[in-house]
Amino acid sequence: MLRTLRSGGAMSRGQIANAVGLSRTTLSEIAGDLLRRGAIVVVDTDAERRTGSGRPAERLALDPRSGQFLGVDFGHRRVQVAVADASHEIVAVGASEYPESCPWTERVQRAFGLADDLAAEHDLHFGALQGVGIGVTGPLSAEAPHTTAAPSFREAAVDLAFERRFGTRVLVDNNSRLAGLAEALLGVPPDAQVEDLVFVRLSDGVGGAVVVGGRLVAGRHGLSGELGHVTVDPDGASCRCGKTGCLETVASARAVLTATARRGLDLPDLEAYGAAVDDGEPAALAVAREVGTAVGRVLGTVAMAVDPAEVVIGGSVARVAPPLVAEAARVVATTAFPGSEPPRVRLATLSDDDGALGALAALFHSSPLLENYPQQPRTVTGSAGSPRPPVTTGGTHVGVH
Amino acid sequence: MLRTLRSGGAMSRGQIANAVGLSRTTLSEIAGDLLRRGAIVVVDTDAERRTGSGRPAERLALDPRSGQFLGVDFGHRRVQVAVADASHEIVAVGASEYPESCPWTERVQRAFGLADDLAAEHDLHFGALQGVGIGVTGPLSAEAPHTTAAPSFREAAVDLAFERRFGTRVLVDNNSRLAGLAEALLGVPPDAQVEDLVFVRLSDGVGGAVVVGGRLVAGRHGLSGELGHVTVDPDGASCRCGKTGCLETVASARAVLTATARRGLDLPDLEAYGAAVDDGEPAALAVAREVGTAVGRVLGTVAMAVDPAEVVIGGSVARVAPPLVAEAARVVATTAFPGSEPPRVRLATLSDDDGALGALAALFHSSPLLENYPQQPRTVTGSAGSPRPPVTTGGTHVGVH
């Protein structure tokens, strides 16, 4: 019905009933519910166009100003917010950067401010919000390591802050897993979607997701897909997770820049690294190969375990360095059984908004990918809440998807 | 009903109906079907024990001589056969050894001979066989590498030979995957079963299985769980699969004996290696640690991807070398997130008959673990059949489980 209203514009109940093949009675019930929830509005009656007799029929339309779902992705250095309407269409998306040291209370304020900016710019309101999906980096925080007993303090605090601000259900999950979900659901046309997918995201951090038999794998403790914290070099660098030689210490944006500098090529940021790769700088290419090999070995191992149809490599590091993806693909193919068809390895098609889109996808709950996947908003533990914070803005840039 | 007959012995239809809580009518239909299929027999009437009037009621019992399911596991150096009755109880199990060079036609004959020996020894017949489950090593054979287009010639030939011999449905799968299934379903008491499990089997070959969210993972090409062919040392030894440095080149029975010999300790077989480990021989312990580290790194990587509740290490190599399992467990725990609960790592509880039991479990089809798992017998391609072979025996040793 919502899809019909989106494509057909304002329609009477009778017209909608005909279009979607429902009885007038059933349709009126659904319409009543949607009106109460603020997803649709009565725009006018069809009186002026009527030639016959009888009471003029109300015409209904999507409320174009009603943000119904909010997807939020807290990365290490920026928050991304995406807004969807009642028909699940993305109506606005924006990002706000912060330093990696930015405390979580401030990050949450940035997200609130960004949501307000998007609302102002796109003439949206969040009065009828049905849910907020939130991606957070890793299961880890310096203050409170994730344990299996309960969501961490940080997650609980973020959860509660959003619940208080928007008065609606909140779903919190790892942002790379959500990005993998988005890539599986939205990254390719529906007829090209696969049932078995391994996803890794190389960005400020490194994370991933595993889809098996058409379902996003949650894992026993909600720690599945943590490919960034597989040990690739037991004698390697210290990782922020407390371990040594994790894939993240080799394949994150910072690790790539450090390795390139070690080869005598000092670059300010990932864009400069990408340019150096494009220019064929030997140091940049050598690092791309090294990192691609390490990524490919982890992906190859996981691929041997779950035999996916597709391996997807995403994140800013992968996007600026095609030779890295090519090398990872080579290693994955080398790992596959001789004579068998190796999984397709491809660059992610979604960009930095993948986590926010995945958070929305998790909210929409419309995919068989999510069967058996925990969908309940996490229980917020008693004392973890922060007081309702004032809404501030600052330093945001807002764009439309 | 079958379970009731197994525990209660011979009973009349009325007694069974009371015991299982079904109507007489429904029960009589089921009993008729089971009688036709040879799963149960009429043993006598209850006339002599009756004190009242009326027609004496027939008493029904399981046919203790009716082998209803056959599980077969073709290893690299022996075939294992297990027989279950209509109530899914294992009634006989045996093994027959052959050299690794033994051709598949001969291996199949060994299995037939072993089945006949078991039938003779336990006074069983296979006239009412409901299905044969078969595990085979790897997806690979020197003659015909597995491709994704069709089951290999070898699998098709084995499948057809059994179908012709027993005239019943045949299910063929990788034997390590079946062993993993058996370990998940039968390796622990029902109340200790877990939904997420990673299994590796270190034996003449190395294989594995992955259970995610209560389901055995099949994979896109049926190549899931192939942990033995993950590359652990790109500069390592050649593997029979055609690649280099696979886990199997480090952790198989032969690899362990070779590594021990390289350290100056020449041992005739795995039992001798186990004795050397028990005696604290430094060479044997060093190899156990080395192999345990390699196994642990592969398991740790897969565990980071799917976050299992349990990691199970099986096979003869693990069984004779507890320090190997302990070292693998240490590495898996080291790989896990600081602050999170690492998966339990345990030695498999099932023994060499795990593959045959898994083949039976796959046949029984009674577990939610098998939902979404391919259950249809594979289609046998036209010309792959061998002529119906004569039944021979030889070199078998038969035991009861």
Coordinates of N, CA, C and O in Angstrom, one line a residue, chain A residues 139-140 145-148 196 210 212-213 215 217-227 229-234 241-243 297-298 301-302 304-309 334-342 372, chain B residues 139-140 145-148 196 210 212-213 215 217-227 229-234 241-243 297-298 301-302 304-309 334-342 372:
Chain A
P139 N 32.9 -4.6 19.2 CA 32.2 -4.9 20.4 C 33.0 -4.3 21.6 O 32.7 -4.6 22.7
L140 N 33.9 -3.4 21.3 CA 34.9 -3.1 22.3 C 34.9 -1.6 22.6 O 34.6 -0.8 21.8
P145 N 35.0 -3.2 28.2 CA 35.1 -4.3 27.2 C 33.7 -5.0 27.1 O 33.1 -5.2 28.2
H146 N 33.4 -5.4 25.9 CA 32.1 -6.1 25.7 C 32.3 -7.5 26.5 O 33.2 -8.1 26.4
T147 N 31.3 -7.8 27.2 CA 31.2 -9.2 27.7 C 29.9 -9.8 27.3 O 29.1 -9.2 26.7
T148 N 29.9 -11.1 27.5 CA 28.7 -11.8 27.0 C 27.5 -11.7 27.9 O 26.4 -12.0 27.6
D196 N 24.9 -16.9 0.3 CA 26.1 -17.1 1.1 C 27.2 -16.1 0.8 O 27.6 -16.1 -0.3
V210 N 29.1 -12.3 8.1 CA 29.0 -13.6 7.4 C 27.5 -13.9 7.2 O 26.7 -13.8 8.1
V212 N 25.1 -16.9 5.8 CA 25.1 -18.3 5.5 C 23.7 -18.8 5.3 O 22.8 -18.5 6.0
G213 N 23.5 -19.4 4.1 CA 22.2 -20.0 3.8 C 21.1 -18.9 3.9 O 20.0 -19.2 4.3
R215 N 21.0 -16.2 5.7 CA 20.8 -15.6 7.0 C 22.1 -14.9 7.5 O 23.2 -15.5 7.4
V217 N 24.7 -14.2 10.0 CA 25.1 -15.0 11.2 C 25.3 -14.0 12.4 O 26.0 -13.0 12.3
A218 N 24.7 -14.3 13.5 CA 24.8 -13.5 14.7 C 25.9 -14.1 15.6 O 26.8 -13.3 16.0
G219 N 26.0 -15.4 15.7 CA 27.0 -15.9 16.6 C 26.5 -16.1 18.0 O 25.5 -15.5 18.4
R220 N 27.2 -16.9 18.7 CA 26.8 -17.2 20.1 C 26.8 -16.0 21.0 O 25.9 -15.8 21.8
H221 N 27.8 -15.1 20.8 CA 27.9 -13.9 21.7 C 27.7 -12.6 20.9 O 28.1 -11.6 21.4
G222 N 27.1 -12.7 19.7 CA 27.0 -11.5 18.9 C 28.3 -11.0 18.4 O 28.5 -9.9 18.1
L223 N 29.3 -11.9 18.3 CA 30.7 -11.5 17.9 C 31.1 -12.1 16.6 O 32.3 -12.2 16.3
S224 N 30.1 -12.4 15.8 CA 30.5 -13.0 14.5 C 31.0 -11.9 13.5 O 30.8 -10.8 13.8
G225 N 31.7 -12.4 12.5 CA 32.2 -11.5 11.5 C 33.3 -10.6 11.9 O 33.6 -9.6 11.1
E226 N 33.9 -10.8 13.0 CA 35.0 -9.9 13.5 C 36.3 -10.3 12.8 O 37.3 -10.6 13.4
L227 N 36.3 -10.1 11.5 CA 37.5 -10.5 10.7 C 38.7 -9.6 11.0 O 39.8 -10.0 10.7
H229 N 39.8 -8.8 13.7 CA 40.6 -9.2 14.9 C 41.0 -10.6 14.8 O 41.3 -11.2 15.9
V230 N 41.1 -11.1 13.6 CA 41.8 -12.4 13.4 C 43.3 -12.1 13.4 O 43.8 -11.1 12.9
T231 N 44.1 -12.9 14.1 CA 45.5 -12.8 14.2 C 46.1 -13.1 12.8 O 46.0 -14.3 12.3
V232 N 46.8 -12.2 12.2 CA 47.5 -12.5 10.9 C 49.0 -12.5 11.1 O 49.7 -13.0 10.3
D233 N 49.5 -11.9 12.2 CA 50.9 -11.9 12.4 C 51.2 -11.9 13.9 O 51.1 -10.8 14.6
P234 N 51.4 -13.1 14.5 CA 51.6 -13.1 16.0 C 52.7 -12.2 16.5 O 52.7 -11.8 17.7
C241 N 42.4 -3.6 20.3 CA 41.6 -4.5 21.0 C 42.4 -5.1 22.2 O 41.8 -5.9 23.0
G242 N 43.7 -4.9 22.2 CA 44.5 -5.5 23.3 C 45.3 -6.7 22.8 O 46.2 -7.1 23.6
K243 N 45.0 -7.2 21.6 CA 45.8 -8.3 21.1 C 46.9 -7.8 20.2 O 47.2 -6.6 20.1
R297 N 44.1 -14.0 2.7 CA 44.3 -15.2 3.5 C 43.2 -15.4 4.6 O 42.7 -16.5 4.7
V298 N 42.8 -14.3 5.2 CA 41.7 -14.4 6.2 C 40.4 -14.8 5.4 O 39.7 -15.7 5.9
T301 N 40.4 -18.4 4.3 CA 40.2 -19.4 5.3 C 38.7 -19.5 5.7 O 38.1 -20.5 5.8
V302 N 38.1 -18.3 5.8 CA 36.7 -18.2 6.1 C 35.9 -18.8 4.9 O 34.9 -19.6 5.2
M304 N 36.8 -21.2 3.0 CA 36.9 -22.7 3.0 C 36.0 -23.2 4.1 O 35.5 -24.3 3.9
A305 N 35.7 -22.5 5.1 CA 34.8 -22.9 6.2 C 33.4 -22.9 5.7 O 32.6 -23.8 6.0
V306 N 33.0 -21.8 5.1 CA 31.5 -21.6 4.8 C 31.2 -21.7 3.3 O 30.0 -21.7 3.0
D307 N 32.2 -21.7 2.4 CA 31.9 -21.9 1.0 C 30.9 -20.9 0.4 O 29.8 -21.3 0.0
P308 N 31.2 -19.6 0.5 CA 30.2 -18.6 0.1 C 30.2 -18.5 -1.5 O 31.2 -18.9 -2.1
A309 N 29.1 -18.0 -2.0 CA 29.0 -17.7 -3.4 C 29.8 -16.4 -3.7 O 30.4 -16.3 -4.8
T334 N 43.4 -18.8 -5.0 CA 44.5 -19.8 -4.8 C 44.1 -20.8 -3.7 O 44.5 -21.9 -3.7
T335 N 43.4 -20.3 -2.7 CA 43.1 -21.1 -1.5 C 42.0 -22.1 -1.9 O 41.9 -23.2 -1.3
A336 N 41.1 -21.8 -2.9 CA 40.0 -22.6 -3.2 C 40.5 -24.0 -3.8 O 41.7 -24.1 -4.2
F337 N 39.7 -25.0 -3.7 CA 40.1 -26.3 -4.2 C 40.4 -26.2 -5.7 O 39.6 -25.7 -6.5
P338 N 41.5 -26.9 -6.1 CA 41.7 -27.0 -7.5 C 40.5 -27.7 -8.2 O 40.1 -28.7 -7.6
G339 N 40.1 -27.1 -9.3 CA 38.9 -27.8 -10.0 C 37.6 -27.3 -9.5 O 36.6 -27.5 -10.2
S340 N 37.5 -26.6 -8.4 CA 36.2 -26.0 -7.9 C 36.2 -24.6 -8.4 O 37.2 -23.9 -8.6
E341 N 35.0 -24.1 -8.4 CA 34.8 -22.7 -8.8 C 35.0 -21.8 -7.5 O 34.2 -21.9 -6.6
P342 N 36.0 -20.9 -7.5 CA 36.2 -20.1 -6.3 C 35.0 -19.1 -6.1 O 34.4 -18.8 -7.1
N372 N 15.9 -15.6 12.3 CA 16.8 -16.2 13.3 C 17.8 -15.2 13.7 O 18.7 -15.5 14.5
Chain B
P139 N 36.3 -33.7 -1.4 CA 35.5 -33.5 -2.6 C 36.4 -34.0 -3.8 O 36.1 -33.8 -4.9
L140 N 37.5 -34.5 -3.5 CA 38.6 -34.7 -4.5 C 38.9 -36.1 -4.8 O 38.9 -37.0 -3.9
P145 N 38.6 -34.7 -10.4 CA 38.4 -33.6 -9.4 C 37.0 -33.2 -9.4 O 36.3 -33.2 -10.4
H146 N 36.5 -32.9 -8.2 CA 35.2 -32.4 -8.0 C 35.0 -31.1 -8.7 O 35.8 -30.2 -8.6
T147 N 33.9 -31.0 -9.4 CA 33.6 -29.7 -10.0 C 32.2 -29.3 -9.4 O 31.5 -30.2 -8.9
T148 N 31.8 -28.1 -9.7 CA 30.5 -27.7 -9.1 C 29.4 -28.1 -10.0 O 28.2 -28.0 -9.7
D196 N 25.8 -23.5 17.6 CA 26.9 -23.0 16.8 C 28.2 -23.8 17.1 O 28.7 -23.7 18.2
V210 N 30.9 -27.0 9.8 CA 30.5 -25.8 10.5 C 29.0 -25.9 10.7 O 28.2 -26.1 9.8
V212 N 25.9 -23.5 12.1 CA 25.6 -22.1 12.4 C 24.1 -22.0 12.7 O 23.3 -22.5 11.9
G213 N 23.8 -21.4 13.8 CA 22.4 -21.2 14.1 C 21.6 -22.4 14.1 O 20.4 -22.4 13.7
R215 N 22.1 -25.1 12.3 CA 22.1 -25.8 11.0 C 23.4 -26.1 10.5 O 24.4 -25.3 10.6
V217 N 26.1 -26.2 7.9 CA 26.3 -25.4 6.7 C 26.7 -26.2 5.5 O 27.6 -27.1 5.6
A218 N 26.0 -26.1 4.4 CA 26.3 -26.9 3.2 C 27.3 -26.1 2.4 O 28.3 -26.6 1.9
G219 N 27.0 -24.8 2.2 CA 27.9 -24.0 1.3 C 27.3 -24.0 -0.1 O 26.5 -24.8 -0.5
R220 N 27.8 -23.0 -0.8 CA 27.4 -22.8 -2.2 C 27.6 -24.0 -3.1 O 26.8 -24.4 -3.9
H221 N 28.8 -24.6 -3.0 CA 29.1 -25.7 -3.8 C 29.2 -27.0 -3.1 O 29.9 -28.0 -3.5
G222 N 28.7 -27.1 -1.8 CA 28.9 -28.3 -1.0 C 30.3 -28.5 -0.5 O 30.7 -29.6 -0.2
L223 N 31.1 -27.4 -0.5 CA 32.5 -27.5 -0.1 C 32.7 -26.8 1.2 O 33.8 -26.3 1.5
S224 N 31.7 -26.7 2.1 CA 31.9 -26.0 3.4 C 32.7 -26.9 4.3 O 32.8 -28.1 4.1
G225 N 33.3 -26.3 5.3 CA 34.0 -27.1 6.4 C 35.3 -27.7 5.9 O 35.9 -28.5 6.6
E226 N 35.8 -27.3 4.8 CA 37.1 -27.9 4.3 C 38.3 -27.3 5.0 O 39.2 -26.7 4.3
L227 N 38.3 -27.4 6.3 CA 39.4 -26.7 7.0 C 40.8 -27.4 6.8 O 41.8 -26.8 7.0
H229 N 42.1 -27.9 4.0 CA 42.7 -27.4 2.8 C 42.8 -25.8 2.9 O 42.9 -25.2 1.8
V230 N 42.8 -25.3 4.1 CA 43.1 -23.9 4.3 C 44.7 -23.9 4.2 O 45.4 -24.8 4.7
T231 N 45.2 -22.9 3.6 CA 46.6 -22.7 3.5 C 47.2 -22.2 4.8 O 46.8 -21.1 5.3
V232 N 48.1 -23.0 5.4 CA 48.7 -22.5 6.7 C 50.1 -22.1 6.5 O 50.7 -21.5 7.3
D233 N 50.7 -22.6 5.4 CA 52.1 -22.3 5.1 C 52.3 -22.2 3.6 O 52.6 -23.3 3.0
P234 N 52.3 -21.0 3.0 CA 52.4 -20.9 1.6 C 53.7 -21.6 1.0 O 53.8 -21.9 -0.1
C241 N 45.7 -32.4 -2.6 CA 44.7 -31.7 -3.3 C 45.3 -30.9 -4.5 O 44.5 -30.3 -5.3
G242 N 46.6 -30.8 -4.5 CA 47.2 -30.0 -5.6 C 47.8 -28.7 -5.2 O 48.5 -28.0 -5.9
K243 N 47.4 -28.3 -4.0 CA 47.9 -27.0 -3.5 C 49.1 -27.2 -2.6 O 49.6 -28.3 -2.5
R297 N 45.2 -21.8 14.9 CA 45.0 -20.6 14.1 C 43.9 -20.6 13.1 O 43.2 -19.7 13.0
V298 N 43.8 -21.8 12.5 CA 42.7 -22.0 11.5 C 41.3 -21.9 12.3 O 40.4 -21.2 11.9
T301 N 40.5 -18.4 13.4 CA 40.0 -17.5 12.4 C 38.5 -17.8 12.1 O 37.7 -16.9 12.0
V302 N 38.2 -19.1 11.9 CA 36.8 -19.4 11.7 C 35.9 -19.0 12.8 O 34.8 -18.6 12.6
M304 N 36.4 -16.5 14.8 CA 36.1 -15.1 14.7 C 35.0 -14.8 13.7 O 34.3 -13.8 13.9
A305 N 34.9 -15.6 12.7 CA 33.9 -15.3 11.6 C 32.5 -15.7 12.1 O 31.6 -15.0 11.8
V306 N 32.4 -16.9 12.7 CA 31.1 -17.4 13.1 C 30.7 -17.4 14.5 O 29.6 -17.7 14.9
D307 N 31.7 -17.1 15.4 CA 31.4 -17.0 16.8 C 30.7 -18.2 17.4 O 29.5 -18.0 17.9
P308 N 31.3 -19.4 17.3 CA 30.6 -20.6 17.8 C 30.6 -20.7 19.3 O 31.5 -20.1 20.0
A309 N 29.7 -21.5 19.8 CA 29.7 -21.8 21.3 C 30.8 -22.8 21.6 O 31.4 -22.8 22.6
T334 N 43.4 -17.3 22.7 CA 44.2 -16.1 22.5 C 43.6 -15.2 21.3 O 43.7 -14.0 21.4
T335 N 43.1 -15.9 20.3 CA 42.5 -15.1 19.2 C 41.2 -14.4 19.6 O 40.9 -13.4 19.0
A336 N 40.5 -15.0 20.6 CA 39.2 -14.4 20.9 C 39.4 -13.0 21.5 O 40.5 -12.6 21.9
F337 N 38.3 -12.2 21.4 CA 38.4 -10.8 22.0 C 38.7 -10.8 23.4 O 38.2 -11.5 24.2
P338 N 39.7 -9.9 23.8 CA 39.9 -9.7 25.2 C 38.6 -9.3 25.9 O 37.8 -8.5 25.4
G339 N 38.3 -10.0 27.0 CA 37.0 -9.6 27.7 C 35.8 -10.4 27.3 O 34.8 -10.4 28.0
S340 N 35.9 -11.1 26.1 CA 34.8 -11.9 25.7 C 35.0 -13.4 26.1 O 36.2 -13.8 26.4
E341 N 34.0 -14.2 26.2 CA 34.1 -15.6 26.6 C 34.5 -16.4 25.3 O 33.7 -16.4 24.4
P342 N 35.7 -17.0 25.3 CA 36.1 -17.7 24.1 C 35.2 -18.9 23.9 O 34.6 -19.4 24.9
N372 N 17.1 -27.0 5.8 CA 17.8 -26.2 4.8 C 19.1 -26.9 4.3 O 19.8 -26.4 3.5

